[in-house]
Amino acid sequence: MQDCGASEDNIVYNKGFERGKLNDLIDVSPEYSNELRGLVNRLKDLMIPFQQKWYYTPKMKGSYSIKYVLPALAPDLSYNDLDIKEGGIR
């Protein structure tokens, strides 16, 4: 939590998902609930410009999923190369 800071915005992709995971942490670690709630309140969703189609390229194949947006914007990068690609770290 120190890396997230106490007042800085925290950029995520899919705020709803990340908020849910942080709320799960609050349930299992209530001693950190104040800090975690503060973090939830400072989440900023990087998905919104793609979801709202403020930015679109056919390379995104009609999707705003990070699995399509990342390689469309940065062809050298792929979600499939990330450890988290299956929803967890192995």
Short mmCIF file of N, CA, C and O in Angstrom, two decimals:
data_model
loop_
_atom_site.label_atom_id
_atom_site.label_comp_id
_atom_site.label_asym_id
_atom_site.label_seq_id
_atom_site.Cartn_x
_atom_site.Cartn_y
_atom_site.Cartn_z
N MET A 1 0.82 -1.19 0.00
CA MET A 1 0.00 0.00 0.00
C MET A 1 0.86 1.25 0.00
O MET A 1 0.39 2.28 -0.46
N GLN A 2 2.07 1.14 0.49
CA GLN A 2 2.96 2.30 0.46
C GLN A 2 3.22 2.76 -0.97
O GLN A 2 3.32 3.95 -1.22
N ASP A 3 3.31 1.83 -1.90
CA ASP A 3 3.57 2.18 -3.29
C ASP A 3 2.41 2.93 -3.92
O ASP A 3 2.60 3.65 -4.90
N CYS A 4 1.22 2.79 -3.38
CA CYS A 4 0.04 3.48 -3.92
C CYS A 4 -0.08 4.90 -3.39
O CYS A 4 -0.87 5.68 -3.91
N GLY A 5 0.66 5.23 -2.37
CA GLY A 5 0.60 6.57 -1.80
C GLY A 5 -0.65 6.79 -0.98
O GLY A 5 -1.55 5.96 -0.92
N ALA A 6 -0.71 7.93 -0.34
CA ALA A 6 -1.83 8.25 0.54
C ALA A 6 -2.81 9.23 -0.10
O ALA A 6 -3.93 9.38 0.37
N SER A 7 -2.40 9.91 -1.17
CA SER A 7 -3.29 10.90 -1.77
C SER A 7 -3.26 10.88 -3.30
O SER A 7 -4.06 11.57 -3.92
N GLU A 8 -2.36 10.11 -3.88
CA GLU A 8 -2.23 10.09 -5.33
C GLU A 8 -3.34 9.26 -5.98
O GLU A 8 -3.87 8.33 -5.38
N ASP A 9 -3.68 9.62 -7.21
CA ASP A 9 -4.60 8.80 -7.99
C ASP A 9 -3.92 7.48 -8.31
O ASP A 9 -2.70 7.42 -8.46
N ASN A 10 -4.71 6.43 -8.43
CA ASN A 10 -4.20 5.11 -8.77
C ASN A 10 -4.90 4.65 -10.03
O ASN A 10 -6.13 4.46 -10.05
N ILE A 11 -4.13 4.51 -11.10
CA ILE A 11 -4.69 4.17 -12.40
C ILE A 11 -4.81 2.66 -12.53
O ILE A 11 -3.85 1.93 -12.28
N VAL A 12 -6.01 2.22 -12.91
CA VAL A 12 -6.28 0.79 -13.10
C VAL A 12 -7.00 0.62 -14.44
O VAL A 12 -7.45 1.59 -15.04
N TYR A 13 -7.07 -0.60 -14.89
CA TYR A 13 -7.84 -0.92 -16.09
C TYR A 13 -8.98 -1.82 -15.64
O TYR A 13 -8.75 -2.96 -15.26
N ASN A 14 -10.17 -1.27 -15.61
CA ASN A 14 -11.39 -1.93 -15.14
C ASN A 14 -11.56 -1.66 -13.65
O ASN A 14 -11.35 -2.53 -12.79
N LYS A 15 -11.96 -0.46 -13.36
CA LYS A 15 -12.14 0.01 -11.98
C LYS A 15 -13.10 -0.86 -11.19
O LYS A 15 -12.87 -1.13 -10.01
N GLY A 16 -14.16 -1.32 -11.82
CA GLY A 16 -15.14 -2.15 -11.12
C GLY A 16 -14.52 -3.43 -10.59
O GLY A 16 -14.77 -3.83 -9.45
N PHE A 17 -13.70 -4.06 -11.39
CA PHE A 17 -13.03 -5.29 -10.96
C PHE A 17 -12.06 -5.00 -9.81
O PHE A 17 -12.07 -5.69 -8.79
N GLU A 18 -11.22 -3.99 -10.00
CA GLU A 18 -10.22 -3.67 -8.98
C GLU A 18 -10.88 -3.22 -7.67
O GLU A 18 -10.42 -3.58 -6.59
N ARG A 19 -11.95 -2.45 -7.77
CA ARG A 19 -12.69 -2.04 -6.57
C ARG A 19 -13.21 -3.27 -5.83
O ARG A 19 -13.13 -3.35 -4.61
N GLY A 20 -13.73 -4.23 -6.57
CA GLY A 20 -14.22 -5.47 -5.95
C GLY A 20 -13.12 -6.23 -5.23
O GLY A 20 -13.33 -6.73 -4.12
N LYS A 21 -11.95 -6.31 -5.82
CA LYS A 21 -10.82 -7.01 -5.19
C LYS A 21 -10.37 -6.27 -3.93
O LYS A 21 -10.05 -6.89 -2.91
N LEU A 22 -10.34 -4.94 -3.99
CA LEU A 22 -9.96 -4.18 -2.80
C LEU A 22 -11.00 -4.33 -1.69
O LEU A 22 -10.64 -4.44 -0.51
N ASN A 23 -12.27 -4.37 -2.06
CA ASN A 23 -13.31 -4.61 -1.05
C ASN A 23 -13.18 -6.00 -0.44
O ASN A 23 -13.44 -6.19 0.75
N ASP A 24 -12.79 -6.98 -1.24
CA ASP A 24 -12.50 -8.32 -0.71
C ASP A 24 -11.38 -8.26 0.32
O ASP A 24 -11.44 -8.92 1.37
N LEU A 25 -10.35 -7.45 0.03
CA LEU A 25 -9.24 -7.30 0.98
C LEU A 25 -9.71 -6.65 2.28
O LEU A 25 -9.24 -7.01 3.36
N ILE A 26 -10.61 -5.70 2.17
CA ILE A 26 -11.17 -5.06 3.37
C ILE A 26 -11.86 -6.11 4.24
O ILE A 26 -11.73 -6.10 5.46
N ASP A 27 -12.58 -7.03 3.60
CA ASP A 27 -13.28 -8.07 4.34
C ASP A 27 -12.33 -8.99 5.10
O ASP A 27 -12.62 -9.39 6.23
N VAL A 28 -11.19 -9.31 4.49
CA VAL A 28 -10.27 -10.26 5.14
C VAL A 28 -9.20 -9.57 5.97
O VAL A 28 -8.55 -10.21 6.79
N SER A 29 -9.01 -8.27 5.78
CA SER A 29 -8.00 -7.51 6.53
C SER A 29 -8.59 -6.20 7.02
O SER A 29 -8.18 -5.11 6.60
N PRO A 30 -9.57 -6.26 7.92
CA PRO A 30 -10.24 -5.04 8.35
C PRO A 30 -9.30 -4.03 9.01
O PRO A 30 -9.62 -2.83 9.05
N GLU A 31 -8.17 -4.48 9.48
CA GLU A 31 -7.22 -3.55 10.10
C GLU A 31 -6.67 -2.54 9.09
O GLU A 31 -6.13 -1.50 9.48
N TYR A 32 -6.80 -2.83 7.80
CA TYR A 32 -6.36 -1.91 6.75
C TYR A 32 -7.52 -1.24 6.04
O TYR A 32 -7.35 -0.64 4.98
N SER A 33 -8.71 -1.31 6.61
CA SER A 33 -9.90 -0.84 5.91
C SER A 33 -9.83 0.65 5.57
O SER A 33 -10.24 1.06 4.48
N ASN A 34 -9.33 1.49 6.46
CA ASN A 34 -9.26 2.92 6.16
C ASN A 34 -8.35 3.20 4.97
O ASN A 34 -8.71 3.97 4.07
N GLU A 35 -7.18 2.57 4.97
CA GLU A 35 -6.25 2.77 3.87
C GLU A 35 -6.82 2.23 2.55
O GLU A 35 -6.72 2.87 1.50
N LEU A 36 -7.42 1.06 2.62
CA LEU A 36 -7.98 0.45 1.41
C LEU A 36 -9.16 1.25 0.87
O LEU A 36 -9.29 1.43 -0.34
N ARG A 37 -10.01 1.75 1.74
CA ARG A 37 -11.13 2.58 1.29
C ARG A 37 -10.62 3.87 0.63
O ARG A 37 -11.18 4.34 -0.37
N GLY A 38 -9.57 4.42 1.20
CA GLY A 38 -8.96 5.60 0.59
C GLY A 38 -8.43 5.29 -0.80
O GLY A 38 -8.60 6.09 -1.73
N LEU A 39 -7.83 4.12 -0.94
CA LEU A 39 -7.32 3.70 -2.24
C LEU A 39 -8.47 3.52 -3.24
O LEU A 39 -8.40 3.98 -4.38
N VAL A 40 -9.54 2.88 -2.80
CA VAL A 40 -10.71 2.69 -3.66
C VAL A 40 -11.23 4.05 -4.15
O VAL A 40 -11.56 4.21 -5.34
N ASN A 41 -11.26 5.03 -3.29
CA ASN A 41 -11.77 6.35 -3.65
C ASN A 41 -10.87 7.10 -4.63
O ASN A 41 -11.32 8.06 -5.26
N ARG A 42 -9.62 6.66 -4.76
CA ARG A 42 -8.68 7.34 -5.66
C ARG A 42 -8.43 6.57 -6.95
O ARG A 42 -7.55 6.93 -7.73
N LEU A 43 -9.20 5.51 -7.22
CA LEU A 43 -9.02 4.75 -8.45
C LEU A 43 -9.47 5.56 -9.66
O LEU A 43 -10.52 6.19 -9.63
N LYS A 44 -8.69 5.53 -10.69
CA LYS A 44 -9.02 6.15 -11.97
C LYS A 44 -8.95 5.06 -13.03
O LYS A 44 -7.99 4.30 -13.09
N ASP A 45 -9.98 4.99 -13.88
CA ASP A 45 -10.12 3.89 -14.81
C ASP A 45 -9.58 4.24 -16.19
O ASP A 45 -10.15 5.06 -16.90
N LEU A 46 -8.51 3.59 -16.57
CA LEU A 46 -7.90 3.79 -17.88
C LEU A 46 -8.75 3.16 -18.99
O LEU A 46 -8.58 3.47 -20.16
N MET A 47 -9.69 2.31 -18.64
CA MET A 47 -10.53 1.63 -19.63
C MET A 47 -11.57 2.58 -20.26
O MET A 47 -11.99 2.38 -21.41
N ILE A 48 -11.96 3.62 -19.57
CA ILE A 48 -13.06 4.48 -20.00
C ILE A 48 -12.90 5.05 -21.41
O ILE A 48 -13.84 4.98 -22.21
N PRO A 49 -11.74 5.59 -21.79
CA PRO A 49 -11.64 6.14 -23.15
C PRO A 49 -11.89 5.09 -24.25
O PRO A 49 -12.42 5.42 -25.30
N PHE A 50 -11.55 3.86 -23.97
CA PHE A 50 -11.75 2.80 -24.95
C PHE A 50 -13.19 2.28 -24.89
O PHE A 50 -13.81 2.03 -25.92
N GLN A 51 -13.73 2.17 -23.70
CA GLN A 51 -15.10 1.72 -23.51
C GLN A 51 -16.10 2.69 -24.15
O GLN A 51 -17.08 2.27 -24.76
N GLN A 52 -15.83 3.97 -24.00
CA GLN A 52 -16.70 5.01 -24.56
C GLN A 52 -16.41 5.29 -26.04
O GLN A 52 -17.04 6.15 -26.64
N LYS A 53 -15.41 4.57 -26.57
CA LYS A 53 -14.98 4.74 -27.96
C LYS A 53 -14.47 6.15 -28.26
O LYS A 53 -14.60 6.66 -29.38
N TRP A 54 -13.90 6.79 -27.25
CA TRP A 54 -13.24 8.07 -27.48
C TRP A 54 -11.97 7.84 -28.28
O TRP A 54 -11.50 8.73 -28.96
N TYR A 55 -11.43 6.65 -28.12
CA TYR A 55 -10.32 6.21 -28.97
C TYR A 55 -10.67 4.81 -29.46
O TYR A 55 -11.04 3.95 -28.67
N TYR A 56 -10.54 4.61 -30.77
CA TYR A 56 -10.81 3.29 -31.33
C TYR A 56 -9.95 3.09 -32.56
O TYR A 56 -9.72 4.02 -33.33
N THR A 57 -9.49 1.88 -32.73
CA THR A 57 -8.82 1.46 -33.94
C THR A 57 -9.34 0.07 -34.30
O THR A 57 -9.64 -0.72 -33.39
N PRO A 58 -9.47 -0.24 -35.57
CA PRO A 58 -9.93 -1.58 -35.95
C PRO A 58 -9.08 -2.71 -35.37
O PRO A 58 -9.56 -3.83 -35.21
N LYS A 59 -7.84 -2.40 -35.03
CA LYS A 59 -6.97 -3.42 -34.42
C LYS A 59 -7.49 -3.90 -33.07
O LYS A 59 -7.09 -4.94 -32.58
N MET A 60 -8.41 -3.13 -32.47
CA MET A 60 -9.02 -3.53 -31.19
C MET A 60 -10.15 -4.53 -31.40
O MET A 60 -10.71 -5.06 -30.44
N LYS A 61 -10.49 -4.82 -32.64
CA LYS A 61 -11.46 -5.84 -33.02
C LYS A 61 -12.82 -5.67 -32.32
O LYS A 61 -13.45 -6.63 -31.90
N GLY A 62 -13.24 -4.41 -32.16
CA GLY A 62 -14.54 -4.14 -31.58
C GLY A 62 -14.61 -4.29 -30.07
O GLY A 62 -15.68 -4.24 -29.49
N SER A 63 -13.48 -4.47 -29.41
CA SER A 63 -13.45 -4.73 -27.97
C SER A 63 -12.66 -3.65 -27.25
O SER A 63 -11.73 -3.06 -27.80
N TYR A 64 -13.02 -3.40 -26.00
CA TYR A 64 -12.20 -2.50 -25.16
C TYR A 64 -11.47 -3.29 -24.08
O TYR A 64 -10.88 -2.72 -23.17
N SER A 65 -11.47 -4.61 -24.19
CA SER A 65 -10.71 -5.46 -23.28
C SER A 65 -9.23 -5.17 -23.41
O SER A 65 -8.71 -4.95 -24.51
N ILE A 66 -8.53 -5.20 -22.30
CA ILE A 66 -7.08 -4.97 -22.32
C ILE A 66 -6.38 -5.98 -23.23
O ILE A 66 -5.34 -5.71 -23.81
N LYS A 67 -6.99 -7.15 -23.40
CA LYS A 67 -6.41 -8.19 -24.26
C LYS A 67 -6.35 -7.75 -25.71
O LYS A 67 -5.51 -8.22 -26.47
N TYR A 68 -7.23 -6.83 -26.12
CA TYR A 68 -7.23 -6.30 -27.48
C TYR A 68 -6.63 -4.91 -27.57
O TYR A 68 -6.00 -4.56 -28.56
N VAL A 69 -6.85 -4.09 -26.55
CA VAL A 69 -6.36 -2.72 -26.57
C VAL A 69 -4.84 -2.67 -26.49
O VAL A 69 -4.20 -1.94 -27.26
N LEU A 70 -4.24 -3.47 -25.62
CA LEU A 70 -2.78 -3.42 -25.44
C LEU A 70 -2.04 -3.71 -26.74
O LEU A 70 -1.21 -2.89 -27.15
N PRO A 71 -2.29 -4.82 -27.41
CA PRO A 71 -1.53 -5.05 -28.65
C PRO A 71 -1.88 -4.08 -29.77
O PRO A 71 -1.05 -3.84 -30.65
N ALA A 72 -3.08 -3.50 -29.74
CA ALA A 72 -3.44 -2.51 -30.75
C ALA A 72 -2.63 -1.24 -30.59
O ALA A 72 -2.25 -0.60 -31.56
N LEU A 73 -2.34 -0.87 -29.35
CA LEU A 73 -1.60 0.37 -29.07
C LEU A 73 -0.10 0.15 -29.00
O LEU A 73 0.68 1.05 -29.31
N ALA A 74 0.30 -1.02 -28.54
CA ALA A 74 1.72 -1.33 -28.36
C ALA A 74 1.96 -2.74 -28.92
O ALA A 74 1.95 -3.71 -28.17
N PRO A 75 2.14 -2.86 -30.24
CA PRO A 75 2.26 -4.18 -30.87
C PRO A 75 3.35 -5.07 -30.29
O PRO A 75 3.27 -6.29 -30.40
N ASP A 76 4.35 -4.47 -29.67
CA ASP A 76 5.43 -5.27 -29.07
C ASP A 76 5.00 -5.91 -27.75
O ASP A 76 5.72 -6.76 -27.23
N LEU A 77 3.87 -5.47 -27.20
CA LEU A 77 3.38 -5.99 -25.93
C LEU A 77 2.15 -6.86 -26.17
O LEU A 77 1.39 -6.64 -27.10
N SER A 78 1.98 -7.83 -25.30
CA SER A 78 0.80 -8.69 -25.40
C SER A 78 0.35 -9.08 -24.02
O SER A 78 1.16 -9.43 -23.16
N TYR A 79 -0.96 -9.06 -23.81
CA TYR A 79 -1.53 -9.52 -22.54
C TYR A 79 -1.16 -10.98 -22.30
O TYR A 79 -0.95 -11.39 -21.17
N ASN A 80 -1.05 -11.76 -23.36
CA ASN A 80 -0.72 -13.18 -23.23
C ASN A 80 0.67 -13.42 -22.66
O ASN A 80 0.95 -14.51 -22.18
N ASP A 81 1.54 -12.41 -22.74
CA ASP A 81 2.88 -12.54 -22.19
C ASP A 81 2.96 -12.21 -20.71
O ASP A 81 3.98 -12.41 -20.07
N LEU A 82 1.87 -11.70 -20.13
CA LEU A 82 1.86 -11.30 -18.72
C LEU A 82 1.56 -12.48 -17.82
O LEU A 82 0.77 -13.36 -18.16
N ASP A 83 2.18 -12.50 -16.65
CA ASP A 83 1.92 -13.57 -15.67
C ASP A 83 0.47 -13.59 -15.22
O ASP A 83 -0.06 -14.63 -14.84
N ILE A 84 -0.20 -12.48 -15.29
CA ILE A 84 -1.57 -12.34 -14.77
C ILE A 84 -2.63 -12.73 -15.78
O ILE A 84 -3.82 -12.66 -15.52
N LYS A 85 -2.25 -13.19 -16.96
CA LYS A 85 -3.19 -13.41 -18.07
C LYS A 85 -4.37 -14.31 -17.75
O LYS A 85 -5.43 -14.18 -18.35
N GLU A 86 -4.25 -15.20 -16.81
CA GLU A 86 -5.35 -16.09 -16.44
C GLU A 86 -6.07 -15.62 -15.19
O GLU A 86 -6.79 -16.39 -14.56
N GLY A 87 -5.86 -14.37 -14.78
CA GLY A 87 -6.53 -13.82 -13.61
C GLY A 87 -5.80 -14.01 -12.31
O GLY A 87 -6.30 -13.68 -11.25
N GLY A 88 -4.62 -14.52 -12.35
CA GLY A 88 -3.81 -14.72 -11.15
C GLY A 88 -2.36 -14.89 -11.51
O GLY A 88 -2.01 -14.96 -12.67
N ILE A 89 -1.53 -14.93 -10.53
CA ILE A 89 -0.10 -15.13 -10.76
C ILE A 89 0.25 -16.55 -10.40
O ILE A 89 -0.08 -17.02 -9.31
N ARG A 90 0.89 -17.22 -11.28
CA ARG A 90 1.25 -18.62 -11.06
C ARG A 90 2.57 -18.75 -10.37
O ARG A 90 3.41 -18.00 -10.39
#
